[in-house]
Amino acid sequence: MGNADSKLNFRKAVIQLTTKTQPVEATDDAFWDQFWADTATSVQDVFALVPAAEIRAVREESPSNLATLCYKAVEKLVQGAESGCHSEKEKQIILNCSRLLTRILPYIFEDPDWRGFFWSTVPGAGRGGGDEEDENARPLAESLLLAIADLLFCPDFTVQSHRKSTVDTAEDIHSIDSCEYIWEAGVGFAHSPQPNYNHDLNRTELLKLLLTCFSEAMYLPPSSDSSNANPWVQFFCSTENRHALPLFTSLLNIVCAYDPVGYGIPYNHLLFSDYREPLVEEAAQVLIVTLDYDTSTSSSPTVDGTTTGTAMDDVDPPGPDNLFVNYLSRIHREEDFQFILKGVARLLSNPLVQTYLPNSAKKIQFHQELLVLFWKLCDFNKKFLFFVLKSSDVLDILVPILYFLNDARADQSRVGLMHIGVFILLLLSGERNFGVRLNKPYSVRVPMDIPVFTGTHADLLIIVFHKIITSGHQRLQPLFDCLLTIIVNVSPYLKSLSMVAANKLLHLLEAFSTTWFLFSTVQNHHLIFFLLEVFNNIIQYQFDGNSNLVYAIIRKRNVFHQLANLPTDAQSIQKALQRKKKTPEPISRTNSQDGLSMEGSRPAAPAEPGTLKTSLVATPGIDKLTEKSQVSEDGTMRSLEPESSQSPSEGSPAAVISDTESWSGEALQPKRDRRRLSSASLSGQWTPTSDWVLSWKSKLPLQTIMRLLQVLVPQVEKICIDKGLTDESEILKFLQHGTLVGLLPVPHPILIRKYQANSGTAMWFRTYMWGVIYLRNVDPPIWYDTDVKLFEIQRV
């Protein structure tokens, strides 16, 4: 039968289903088999031949028929899993049923009345008949999930058979140990199976169905209630699923072993289509969804890394009941960490390689999923985090993240990407090793739209952050706190900033210390505190190598004097705010003409008009995102009680603003005008007062810098007069050999603000991750035009 005929027959069956108002008996196989037995339709065909309007019509007008269709399709998958689908016909039926369910499930989820249907145990929705003892009456969802798991390890369908199989010795699906059939070498599995095009395609289809099952989460509004666990994910990742370990391992290894270059031959992808890529994307998406787990509410010792038992042995206390999270948290072998880190770094760097060798490799599109996966790895497995930080490979993660941040800064549709990149850097910056690693010279020349400089990875980070703050779009303002916190965290370890980076930091100070900026919202002054803390850390702990920064501070000394003499009377405050009305820029751009950008770079472009984006929930403010730790002499950290903390950030009446609003660019209500983070829209009618300005001005940590200026400025001026100098190099030479030992105040303790898990970020990750998955699945468009509730779809 030709493909056209089979499409026609399938379409006829769909029309019959939509026009029958009477319930069709589940036993009427002649009718139901039309949907899967004799047709060969691709998933794209199924989407075209089963229109949304018709699914909704059946759902409303003949619900029992829709129920029976779902029940029968699941039954076919269960039978296929039981029999091990040896014949071509059985394989075709399995694929047809998978595609049909992938099409229909979102319409079941979008209707609250149907949401419980898959968790009911009544076959065919209340049909009488003798099947009541069916499979001890498992809920339909459980039967479906277990069947998918079995089918993903089905010899000759999704995995290579180990038998030289004649028909009578075909492997019994119940007796196989699926751990021997892991899809790819890597973590915990050394054997790399022969790649098989058909197996990859079949796995991809089944994973698509699995992801669709999990997507019920998209149809529930965001809530930070962590008891809101996804029942589909919960069951699939429980001990009920006997394939949990080999499946987790297969997904992780398929992703981390993928090399889009194609056997090291450039341009290879132009000759062969890469059938592995769709599988890798699907695997990455399924993996991050199974790992959607809120650690802030779990007290599980394995996840927070405090146990010392070697992983995978019996002395470990039980980890979380989600086995995927549990397995991830217990990976511990160095070679496994190396494999994962190398794989993630290779894939994240792929778009960068692409920019200087255009078309040399296939350009991957799933970097956002990879960033979520990397975040989960670091968050759930502290041993992995420490492994990353002690190898200089952490820079192979850092550089791509900085590239993405810089590239996406003008594009409103990529606000989520900006956030996750910054979150990862915030997490890494809480560890001393990260700051130390940043001193490595930056020699790779990734084409980035930033000024040319010679220096270290720390310089690169500062220059990119400056670029984001001065030329990113408005919606990024909530991230300024995070960006500066990262610089504060690494500052005590930075041995020598370049002149370009030093000037960028002073330009930020200058911009943030204008009176209209300081007085216009309740939290802008925090940015000044962060920058002063950066300068203090470098002067106190790394004075010797940082003559460029000291020189820049001396040149811009008037900024520090203006801060010390900040007016606090009501009249000056009013005057400053009048000035604001004329200056709508979030930050003044004077002196930020960067001159030459790097060769081959393209400026960051805003999103094309009409680009879809999904809304995000608010991220918690920096004080909720982090907890302060003090670094003691021996390098160990102890966390500080919030009350006793001497941090400047405490100096403001934070209570004025509710937490979700303080620095959250994307609040949930779309109707609210989010373009401007002006004080009025945020906190009712907040107005600055003299007392308020005084309350934090008195805490500005200016002593160290004022002392430095007092000692060095006269000496520098003397050199200039004596030698008639206009030449910086002499001054720099003098500063390099200068010392302030004994002249500065006693060094303050180093404060690090470490990321801490909380339900706010867990919720943010859930909405971000599903938003990415929604937008990336366009062929077929699984969720498009269904009534999702977790986020809103907006056009830029």
PDB file of N, CA, C and O in Angstrom, residues 39-69:
ATOM      1  N   THR A  39      -1.155   1.693   8.713  1.00  0.00           N
ATOM      2  CA  THR A  39      -0.689   2.987   8.205  1.00  0.00           C
ATOM      3  C   THR A  39       0.802   3.123   8.447  1.00  0.00           C
ATOM      4  O   THR A  39       1.354   2.530   9.361  1.00  0.00           O
ATOM      5  N   ALA A  40       1.424   3.904   7.585  1.00  0.00           N
ATOM      6  CA  ALA A  40       2.830   4.252   7.804  1.00  0.00           C
ATOM      7  C   ALA A  40       2.891   5.771   7.708  1.00  0.00           C
ATOM      8  O   ALA A  40       3.117   6.317   6.645  1.00  0.00           O
ATOM      9  N   THR A  41       2.603   6.431   8.815  1.00  0.00           N
ATOM     10  CA  THR A  41       2.590   7.900   8.788  1.00  0.00           C
ATOM     11  C   THR A  41       3.737   8.404   9.647  1.00  0.00           C
ATOM     12  O   THR A  41       3.983   7.860  10.723  1.00  0.00           O
ATOM     13  N   SER A  42       4.419   9.441   9.180  1.00  0.00           N
ATOM     14  CA  SER A  42       5.484  10.030  10.000  1.00  0.00           C
ATOM     15  C   SER A  42       4.832  10.874  11.089  1.00  0.00           C
ATOM     16  O   SER A  42       3.632  11.170  11.025  1.00  0.00           O
ATOM     17  N   VAL A  43       5.638  11.297  12.062  1.00  0.00           N
ATOM     18  CA  VAL A  43       5.053  12.109  13.135  1.00  0.00           C
ATOM     19  C   VAL A  43       4.532  13.429  12.548  1.00  0.00           C
ATOM     20  O   VAL A  43       3.493  13.946  12.960  1.00  0.00           O
ATOM     21  N   GLN A  44       5.217  13.958  11.527  1.00  0.00           N
ATOM     22  CA  GLN A  44       4.735  15.191  10.885  1.00  0.00           C
ATOM     23  C   GLN A  44       3.366  14.957  10.236  1.00  0.00           C
ATOM     24  O   GLN A  44       2.475  15.808  10.311  1.00  0.00           O
ATOM     25  N   ASP A  45       3.190  13.773   9.599  1.00  0.00           N
ATOM     26  CA  ASP A  45       1.880  13.441   9.001  1.00  0.00           C
ATOM     27  C   ASP A  45       0.791  13.436  10.071  1.00  0.00           C
ATOM     28  O   ASP A  45      -0.297  13.979   9.868  1.00  0.00           O
ATOM     29  N   VAL A  46       1.095  12.784  11.199  1.00  0.00           N
ATOM     30  CA  VAL A  46       0.086  12.683  12.251  1.00  0.00           C
ATOM     31  C   VAL A  46      -0.345  14.081  12.700  1.00  0.00           C
ATOM     32  O   VAL A  46      -1.531  14.353  12.880  1.00  0.00           O
ATOM     33  N   PHE A  47       0.618  14.982  12.844  1.00  0.00           N
ATOM     34  CA  PHE A  47       0.267  16.341  13.272  1.00  0.00           C
ATOM     35  C   PHE A  47      -0.589  17.047  12.220  1.00  0.00           C
ATOM     36  O   PHE A  47      -1.509  17.786  12.551  1.00  0.00           O
ATOM     37  N   ALA A  48      -0.284  16.779  10.952  1.00  0.00           N
ATOM     38  CA  ALA A  48      -1.061  17.433   9.890  1.00  0.00           C
ATOM     39  C   ALA A  48      -2.463  16.828   9.774  1.00  0.00           C
ATOM     40  O   ALA A  48      -3.438  17.536   9.504  1.00  0.00           O
ATOM     41  N   LEU A  49      -2.578  15.513   9.976  1.00  0.00           N
ATOM     42  CA  LEU A  49      -3.842  14.824   9.711  1.00  0.00           C
ATOM     43  C   LEU A  49      -4.768  14.777  10.929  1.00  0.00           C
ATOM     44  O   LEU A  49      -5.901  14.338  10.825  1.00  0.00           O
ATOM     45  N   VAL A  50      -4.263  15.200  12.078  1.00  0.00           N
ATOM     46  CA  VAL A  50      -5.117  15.247  13.275  1.00  0.00           C
ATOM     47  C   VAL A  50      -5.126  16.692  13.783  1.00  0.00           C
ATOM     48  O   VAL A  50      -4.349  17.044  14.660  1.00  0.00           O
ATOM     49  N   PRO A  51      -5.983  17.536  13.217  1.00  0.00           N
ATOM     50  CA  PRO A  51      -5.971  18.960  13.590  1.00  0.00           C
ATOM     51  C   PRO A  51      -6.428  19.175  15.034  1.00  0.00           C
ATOM     52  O   PRO A  51      -7.253  18.426  15.556  1.00  0.00           O
ATOM     53  N   ALA A  52      -5.875  20.230  15.634  1.00  0.00           N
ATOM     54  CA  ALA A  52      -6.191  20.567  17.023  1.00  0.00           C
ATOM     55  C   ALA A  52      -7.698  20.684  17.233  1.00  0.00           C
ATOM     56  O   ALA A  52      -8.253  20.156  18.212  1.00  0.00           O
ATOM     57  N   ALA A  53      -8.384  21.357  16.311  1.00  0.00           N
ATOM     58  CA  ALA A  53      -9.823  21.600  16.490  1.00  0.00           C
ATOM     59  C   ALA A  53     -10.573  20.278  16.614  1.00  0.00           C
ATOM     60  O   ALA A  53     -11.534  20.158  17.384  1.00  0.00           O
ATOM     61  N   GLU A  54     -10.114  19.271  15.844  1.00  0.00           N
ATOM     62  CA  GLU A  54     -10.830  17.987  15.874  1.00  0.00           C
ATOM     63  C   GLU A  54     -10.567  17.237  17.186  1.00  0.00           C
ATOM     64  O   GLU A  54     -11.454  16.587  17.730  1.00  0.00           O
ATOM     65  N   ILE A  55      -9.338  17.331  17.699  1.00  0.00           N
ATOM     66  CA  ILE A  55      -9.067  16.669  18.987  1.00  0.00           C
ATOM     67  C   ILE A  55      -9.957  17.295  20.057  1.00  0.00           C
ATOM     68  O   ILE A  55     -10.590  16.596  20.858  1.00  0.00           O
ATOM     69  N   ARG A  56     -10.031  18.628  20.040  1.00  0.00           N
ATOM     70  CA  ARG A  56     -10.841  19.306  21.058  1.00  0.00           C
ATOM     71  C   ARG A  56     -12.310  18.955  20.895  1.00  0.00           C
ATOM     72  O   ARG A  56     -13.038  18.779  21.881  1.00  0.00           O
ATOM     73  N   ALA A  57     -12.750  18.818  19.632  1.00  0.00           N
ATOM     74  CA  ALA A  57     -14.162  18.483  19.386  1.00  0.00           C
ATOM     75  C   ALA A  57     -14.494  17.099  19.963  1.00  0.00           C
ATOM     76  O   ALA A  57     -15.508  16.918  20.637  1.00  0.00           O
ATOM     77  N   VAL A  58     -13.639  16.126  19.713  1.00  0.00           N
ATOM     78  CA  VAL A  58     -13.889  14.786  20.256  1.00  0.00           C
ATOM     79  C   VAL A  58     -13.882  14.850  21.782  1.00  0.00           C
ATOM     80  O   VAL A  58     -14.710  14.244  22.455  1.00  0.00           O
ATOM     81  N   ARG A  59     -12.943  15.628  22.312  1.00  0.00           N
ATOM     82  CA  ARG A  59     -12.828  15.740  23.771  1.00  0.00           C
ATOM     83  C   ARG A  59     -14.127  16.279  24.380  1.00  0.00           C
ATOM     84  O   ARG A  59     -14.578  15.810  25.421  1.00  0.00           O
ATOM     85  N   GLU A  60     -14.731  17.273  23.704  1.00  0.00           N
ATOM     86  CA  GLU A  60     -15.952  17.874  24.239  1.00  0.00           C
ATOM     87  C   GLU A  60     -17.182  17.024  23.925  1.00  0.00           C
ATOM     88  O   GLU A  60     -18.027  16.807  24.765  1.00  0.00           O
ATOM     89  N   GLU A  61     -17.278  16.556  22.661  1.00  0.00           N
ATOM     90  CA  GLU A  61     -18.549  15.969  22.222  1.00  0.00           C
ATOM     91  C   GLU A  61     -18.650  14.466  22.381  1.00  0.00           C
ATOM     92  O   GLU A  61     -19.736  13.933  22.591  1.00  0.00           O
ATOM     93  N   SER A  62     -17.538  13.731  22.196  1.00  0.00           N
ATOM     94  CA  SER A  62     -17.645  12.292  22.474  1.00  0.00           C
ATOM     95  C   SER A  62     -16.447  11.842  23.299  1.00  0.00           C
ATOM     96  O   SER A  62     -15.573  11.134  22.803  1.00  0.00           O
ATOM     97  N   PRO A  63     -16.437  12.280  24.566  1.00  0.00           N
ATOM     98  CA  PRO A  63     -15.295  12.009  25.427  1.00  0.00           C
ATOM     99  C   PRO A  63     -14.971  10.522  25.542  1.00  0.00           C
ATOM    100  O   PRO A  63     -13.800  10.161  25.607  1.00  0.00           O
ATOM    101  N   SER A  64     -16.002   9.658  25.513  1.00  0.00           N
ATOM    102  CA  SER A  64     -15.666   8.246  25.711  1.00  0.00           C
ATOM    103  C   SER A  64     -14.848   7.717  24.535  1.00  0.00           C
ATOM    104  O   SER A  64     -14.032   6.813  24.699  1.00  0.00           O
ATOM    105  N   ASN A  65     -15.045   8.284  23.336  1.00  0.00           N
ATOM    106  CA  ASN A  65     -14.242   7.830  22.200  1.00  0.00           C
ATOM    107  C   ASN A  65     -12.779   8.253  22.336  1.00  0.00           C
ATOM    108  O   ASN A  65     -11.869   7.498  21.997  1.00  0.00           O
ATOM    109  N   LEU A  66     -12.560   9.475  22.842  1.00  0.00           N
ATOM    110  CA  LEU A  66     -11.181   9.930  23.043  1.00  0.00           C
ATOM    111  C   LEU A  66     -10.517   9.051  24.120  1.00  0.00           C
ATOM    112  O   LEU A  66      -9.368   8.625  23.980  1.00  0.00           O
ATOM    113  N   ALA A  67     -11.286   8.762  25.169  1.00  0.00           N
ATOM    114  CA  ALA A  67     -10.757   7.927  26.244  1.00  0.00           C
ATOM    115  C   ALA A  67     -10.361   6.555  25.703  1.00  0.00           C
ATOM    116  O   ALA A  67      -9.282   6.035  25.996  1.00  0.00           O
ATOM    117  N   THR A  68     -11.238   5.977  24.882  1.00  0.00           N
ATOM    118  CA  THR A  68     -10.953   4.641  24.346  1.00  0.00           C
ATOM    119  C   THR A  68      -9.738   4.675  23.419  1.00  0.00           C
ATOM    120  O   THR A  68      -8.892   3.773  23.446  1.00  0.00           O
ATOM    121  N   LEU A  69      -9.647   5.737  22.616  1.00  0.00           N
ATOM    122  CA  LEU A  69      -8.501   5.856  21.702  1.00  0.00           C
ATOM    123  C   LEU A  69      -7.192   5.845  22.505  1.00  0.00           C
ATOM    124  O   LEU A  69      -6.241   5.124  22.169  1.00  0.00           O
TER     125      LEU A  69
END
